[in-house]
Short mmCIF file of C-alpha atoms in Angstrom, two decimals:
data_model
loop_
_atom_site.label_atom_id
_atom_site.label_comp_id
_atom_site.label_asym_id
_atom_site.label_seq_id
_atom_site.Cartn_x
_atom_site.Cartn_y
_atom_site.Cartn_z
CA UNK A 1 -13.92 2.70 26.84
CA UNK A 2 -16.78 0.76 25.88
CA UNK A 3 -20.22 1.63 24.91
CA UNK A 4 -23.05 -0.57 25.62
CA UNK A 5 -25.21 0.94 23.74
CA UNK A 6 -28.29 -0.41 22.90
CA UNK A 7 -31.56 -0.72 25.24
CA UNK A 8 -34.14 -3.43 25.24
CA UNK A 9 -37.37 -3.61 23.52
CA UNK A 10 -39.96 -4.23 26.66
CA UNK A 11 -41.56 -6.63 27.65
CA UNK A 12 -45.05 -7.46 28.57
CA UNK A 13 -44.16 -6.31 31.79
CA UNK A 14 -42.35 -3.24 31.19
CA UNK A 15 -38.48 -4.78 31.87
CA UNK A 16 -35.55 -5.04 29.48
CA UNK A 17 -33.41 -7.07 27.86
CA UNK A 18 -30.36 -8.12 29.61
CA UNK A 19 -27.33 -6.05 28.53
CA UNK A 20 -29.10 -3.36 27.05
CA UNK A 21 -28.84 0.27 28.02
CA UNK A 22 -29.72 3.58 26.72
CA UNK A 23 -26.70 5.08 24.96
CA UNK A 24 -28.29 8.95 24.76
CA UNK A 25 -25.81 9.68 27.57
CA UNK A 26 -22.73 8.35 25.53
CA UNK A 27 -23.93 9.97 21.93
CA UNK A 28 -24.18 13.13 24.19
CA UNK A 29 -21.03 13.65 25.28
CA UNK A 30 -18.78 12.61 22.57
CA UNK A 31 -20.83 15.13 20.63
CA UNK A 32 -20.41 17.94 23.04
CA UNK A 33 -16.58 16.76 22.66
CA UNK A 34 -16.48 17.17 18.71
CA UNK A 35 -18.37 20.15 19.04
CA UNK A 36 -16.22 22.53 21.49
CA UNK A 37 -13.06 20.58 21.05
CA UNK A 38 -12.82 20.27 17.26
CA UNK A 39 -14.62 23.78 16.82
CA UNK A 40 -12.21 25.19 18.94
CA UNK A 41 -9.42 23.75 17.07
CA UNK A 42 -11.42 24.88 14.03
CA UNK A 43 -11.66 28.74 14.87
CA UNK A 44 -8.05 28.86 15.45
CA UNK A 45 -5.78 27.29 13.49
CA UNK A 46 -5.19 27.94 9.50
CA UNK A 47 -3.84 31.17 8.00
CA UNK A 48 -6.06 32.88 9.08
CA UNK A 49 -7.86 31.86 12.15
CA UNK A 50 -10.99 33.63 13.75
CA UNK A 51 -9.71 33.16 17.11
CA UNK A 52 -6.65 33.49 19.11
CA UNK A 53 -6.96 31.15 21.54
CA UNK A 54 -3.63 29.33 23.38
CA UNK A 55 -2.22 26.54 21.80
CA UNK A 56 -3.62 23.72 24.44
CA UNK A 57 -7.30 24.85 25.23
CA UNK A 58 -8.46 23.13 21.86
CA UNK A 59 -7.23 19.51 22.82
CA UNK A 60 -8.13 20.07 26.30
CA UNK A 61 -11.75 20.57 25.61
CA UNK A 62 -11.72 17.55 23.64
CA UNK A 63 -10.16 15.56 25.58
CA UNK A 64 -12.89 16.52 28.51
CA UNK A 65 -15.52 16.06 26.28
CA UNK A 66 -14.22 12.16 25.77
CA UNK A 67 -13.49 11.90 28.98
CA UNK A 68 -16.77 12.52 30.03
CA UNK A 69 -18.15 10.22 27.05
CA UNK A 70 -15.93 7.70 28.34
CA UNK A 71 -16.95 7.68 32.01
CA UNK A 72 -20.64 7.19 30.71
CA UNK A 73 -20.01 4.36 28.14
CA UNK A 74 -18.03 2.59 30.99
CA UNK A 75 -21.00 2.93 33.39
CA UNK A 76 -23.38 2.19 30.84
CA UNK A 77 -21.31 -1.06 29.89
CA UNK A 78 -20.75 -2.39 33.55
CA UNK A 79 -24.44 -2.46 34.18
CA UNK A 80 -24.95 -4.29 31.18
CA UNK A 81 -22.44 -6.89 32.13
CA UNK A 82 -23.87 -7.37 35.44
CA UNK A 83 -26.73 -8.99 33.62
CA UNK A 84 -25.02 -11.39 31.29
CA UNK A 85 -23.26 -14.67 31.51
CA UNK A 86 -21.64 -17.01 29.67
CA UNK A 87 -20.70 -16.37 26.19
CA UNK A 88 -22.47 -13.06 25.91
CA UNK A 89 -20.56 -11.75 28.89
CA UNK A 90 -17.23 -12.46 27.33
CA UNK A 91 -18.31 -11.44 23.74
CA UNK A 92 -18.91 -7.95 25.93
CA UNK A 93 -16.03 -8.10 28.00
CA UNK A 94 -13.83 -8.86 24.36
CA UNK A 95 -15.52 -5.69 22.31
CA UNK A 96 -14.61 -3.31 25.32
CA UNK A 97 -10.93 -4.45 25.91
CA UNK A 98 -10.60 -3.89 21.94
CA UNK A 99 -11.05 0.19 23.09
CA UNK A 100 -7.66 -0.55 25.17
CA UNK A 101 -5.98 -2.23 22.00
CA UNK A 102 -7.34 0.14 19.27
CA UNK A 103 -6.84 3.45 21.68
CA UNK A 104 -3.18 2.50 22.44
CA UNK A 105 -2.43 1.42 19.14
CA UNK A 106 -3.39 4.78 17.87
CA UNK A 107 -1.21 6.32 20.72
CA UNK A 108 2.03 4.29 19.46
CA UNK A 109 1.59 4.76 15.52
CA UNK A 110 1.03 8.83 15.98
CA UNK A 111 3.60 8.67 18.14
CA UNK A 112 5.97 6.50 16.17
CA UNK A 113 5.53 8.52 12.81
CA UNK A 114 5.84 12.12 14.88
CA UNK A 115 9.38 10.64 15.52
CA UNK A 116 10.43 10.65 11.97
CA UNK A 117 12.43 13.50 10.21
CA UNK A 118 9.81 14.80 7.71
CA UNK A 119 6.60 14.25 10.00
CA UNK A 120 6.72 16.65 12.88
CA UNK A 121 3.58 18.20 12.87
CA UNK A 122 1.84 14.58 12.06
CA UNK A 123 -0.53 14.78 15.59
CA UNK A 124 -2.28 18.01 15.02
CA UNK A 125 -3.98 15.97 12.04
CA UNK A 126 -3.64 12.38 13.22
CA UNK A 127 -5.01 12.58 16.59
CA UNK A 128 -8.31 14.24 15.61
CA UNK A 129 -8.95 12.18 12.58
CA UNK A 130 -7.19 8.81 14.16
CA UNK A 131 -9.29 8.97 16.93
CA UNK A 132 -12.32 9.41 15.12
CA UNK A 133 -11.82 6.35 12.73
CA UNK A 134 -10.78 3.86 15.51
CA UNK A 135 -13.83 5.15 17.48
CA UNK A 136 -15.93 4.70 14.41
CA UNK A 137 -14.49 0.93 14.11
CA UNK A 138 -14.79 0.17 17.25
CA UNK A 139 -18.69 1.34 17.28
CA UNK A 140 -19.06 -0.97 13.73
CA UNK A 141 -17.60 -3.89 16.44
CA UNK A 142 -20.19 -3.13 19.14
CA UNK A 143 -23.10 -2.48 16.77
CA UNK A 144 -22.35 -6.34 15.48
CA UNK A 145 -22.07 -7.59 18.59
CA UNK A 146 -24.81 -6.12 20.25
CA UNK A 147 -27.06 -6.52 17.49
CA UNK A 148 -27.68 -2.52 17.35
CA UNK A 149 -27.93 -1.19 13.92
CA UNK A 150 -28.18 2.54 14.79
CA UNK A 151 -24.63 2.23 16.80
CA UNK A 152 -23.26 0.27 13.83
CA UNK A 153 -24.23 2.98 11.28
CA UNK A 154 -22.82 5.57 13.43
CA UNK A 155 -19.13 4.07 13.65
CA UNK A 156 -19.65 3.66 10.00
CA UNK A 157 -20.34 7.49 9.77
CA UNK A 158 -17.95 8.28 11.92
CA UNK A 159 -15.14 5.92 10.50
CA UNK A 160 -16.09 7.53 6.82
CA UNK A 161 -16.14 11.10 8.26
CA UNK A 162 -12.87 10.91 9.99
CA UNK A 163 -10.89 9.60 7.21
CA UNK A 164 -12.24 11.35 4.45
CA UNK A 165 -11.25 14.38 6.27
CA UNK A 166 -7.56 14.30 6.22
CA UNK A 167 -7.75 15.01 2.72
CA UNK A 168 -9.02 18.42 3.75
CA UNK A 169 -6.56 19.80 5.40
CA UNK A 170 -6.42 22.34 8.47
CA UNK A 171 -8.25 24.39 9.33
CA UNK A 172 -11.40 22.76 7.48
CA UNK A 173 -10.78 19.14 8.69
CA UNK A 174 -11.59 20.76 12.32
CA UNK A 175 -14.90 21.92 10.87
CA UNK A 176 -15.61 18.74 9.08
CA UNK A 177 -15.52 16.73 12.68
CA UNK A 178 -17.16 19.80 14.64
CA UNK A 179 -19.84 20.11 11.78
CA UNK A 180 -20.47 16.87 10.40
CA UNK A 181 -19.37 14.62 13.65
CA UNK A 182 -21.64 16.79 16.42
CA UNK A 183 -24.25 16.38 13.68
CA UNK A 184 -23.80 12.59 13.45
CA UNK A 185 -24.18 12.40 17.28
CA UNK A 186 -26.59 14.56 17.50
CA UNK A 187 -28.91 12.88 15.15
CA UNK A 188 -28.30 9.64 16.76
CA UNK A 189 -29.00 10.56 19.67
CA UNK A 190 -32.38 11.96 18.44
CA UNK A 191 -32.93 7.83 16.14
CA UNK A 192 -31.89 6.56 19.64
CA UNK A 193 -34.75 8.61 21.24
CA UNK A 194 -37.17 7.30 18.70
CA UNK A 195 -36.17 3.92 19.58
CA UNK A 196 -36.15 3.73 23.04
CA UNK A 197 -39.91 5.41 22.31
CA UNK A 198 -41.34 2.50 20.02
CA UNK A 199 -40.22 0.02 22.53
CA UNK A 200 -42.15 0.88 25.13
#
């Protein structure tokens, strides 16, 4: 799942860099993604939740919403790629088989610690938050490699957001990532915008 994400300044004759795409697309659906699948999660869990909604609807509208994301970042990346050679092509190539790595690492440590006695419940919290800090390290990886500031700033936000917020506990960790994460891609998307606009 990797995210090509940033588009070239233009030319004198309008055309862009090589490897560079627009990552609005990308930005977009991962926030859609935090939004219904972590507010979701957020209006029904706790105490007290606001809604009663089945058990499975919250992860499934996340996991959509990435999917989705996903399909766009890997589009986005394999027409960058088709444009690069040599060591920039495998510097790309590297960054997005690191998604593989960091995604199945993530699988095998949640899964490893749900396995032990005192730790049942560990995914509700560590698949939300997880995910968000090894997407948000993964987007610091890009960013550098890429030489995209705005998609390295937003896997440090995200990275930040998604630790920090398993020291919240549920329900408001859910409304920390639907709030604070949709509001990170959102305004990205919206820099990205503004970038894509002073290049032409």
């Amino acid at each position: 799942m990797t995210t090509a994400t940033h588009f070239a300044p233009i030319t004198a004759r309008g055309t862009a860099r090589p490897g560079e795409i627009d990552s609005r697309p990308v930005y977009l659906g991962f926030g859609f993604s935090y939004l219904f699948g972590h507010g979701a999660a957020a209006l029904s869990r706790g105490e007290t939740p606001l809604l009663t909604l089945p058990g499975w609807l919250p992860m499934t509208l996340l996991l959509g919403g990435f999917a989705v994301g996903t399909v766009l970042a890997i589009l986005a990346a394999t027409r960058a790629q088709k444009s690069l050679s040599g060591r920039e092509l495998l510097s790309h190539k590297l960054i997005g088989a690191a998604w593989v790595v960091g995604m199945g690492g993530l699988f095998l440590l949640i899964s490893g610690l749900h396995t032990l006695p005192d730790m049942p419940n560990v995914q509700s919290l560590l698949w939300p938050a997880g995910a968000g800090f090894v997407v948000g390290l993964l987007y610091l990886g890009e960013g550098a490699v890429r030489g995209n500031p705005l998609h390295y700033v937003l896997g440090a936000y995200l990275a930040l957001l998604s630790a920090g917020s398993l020291f919240l506990g549920t329900p408001a960790l859910f409304w920390a990532l639907a709030i604070a994460g949709t509001g990170g891609f959102l305004v990205a998307t919206v820099l990205e915008h503004r970038r894509l606009a002073a290049t032409r």
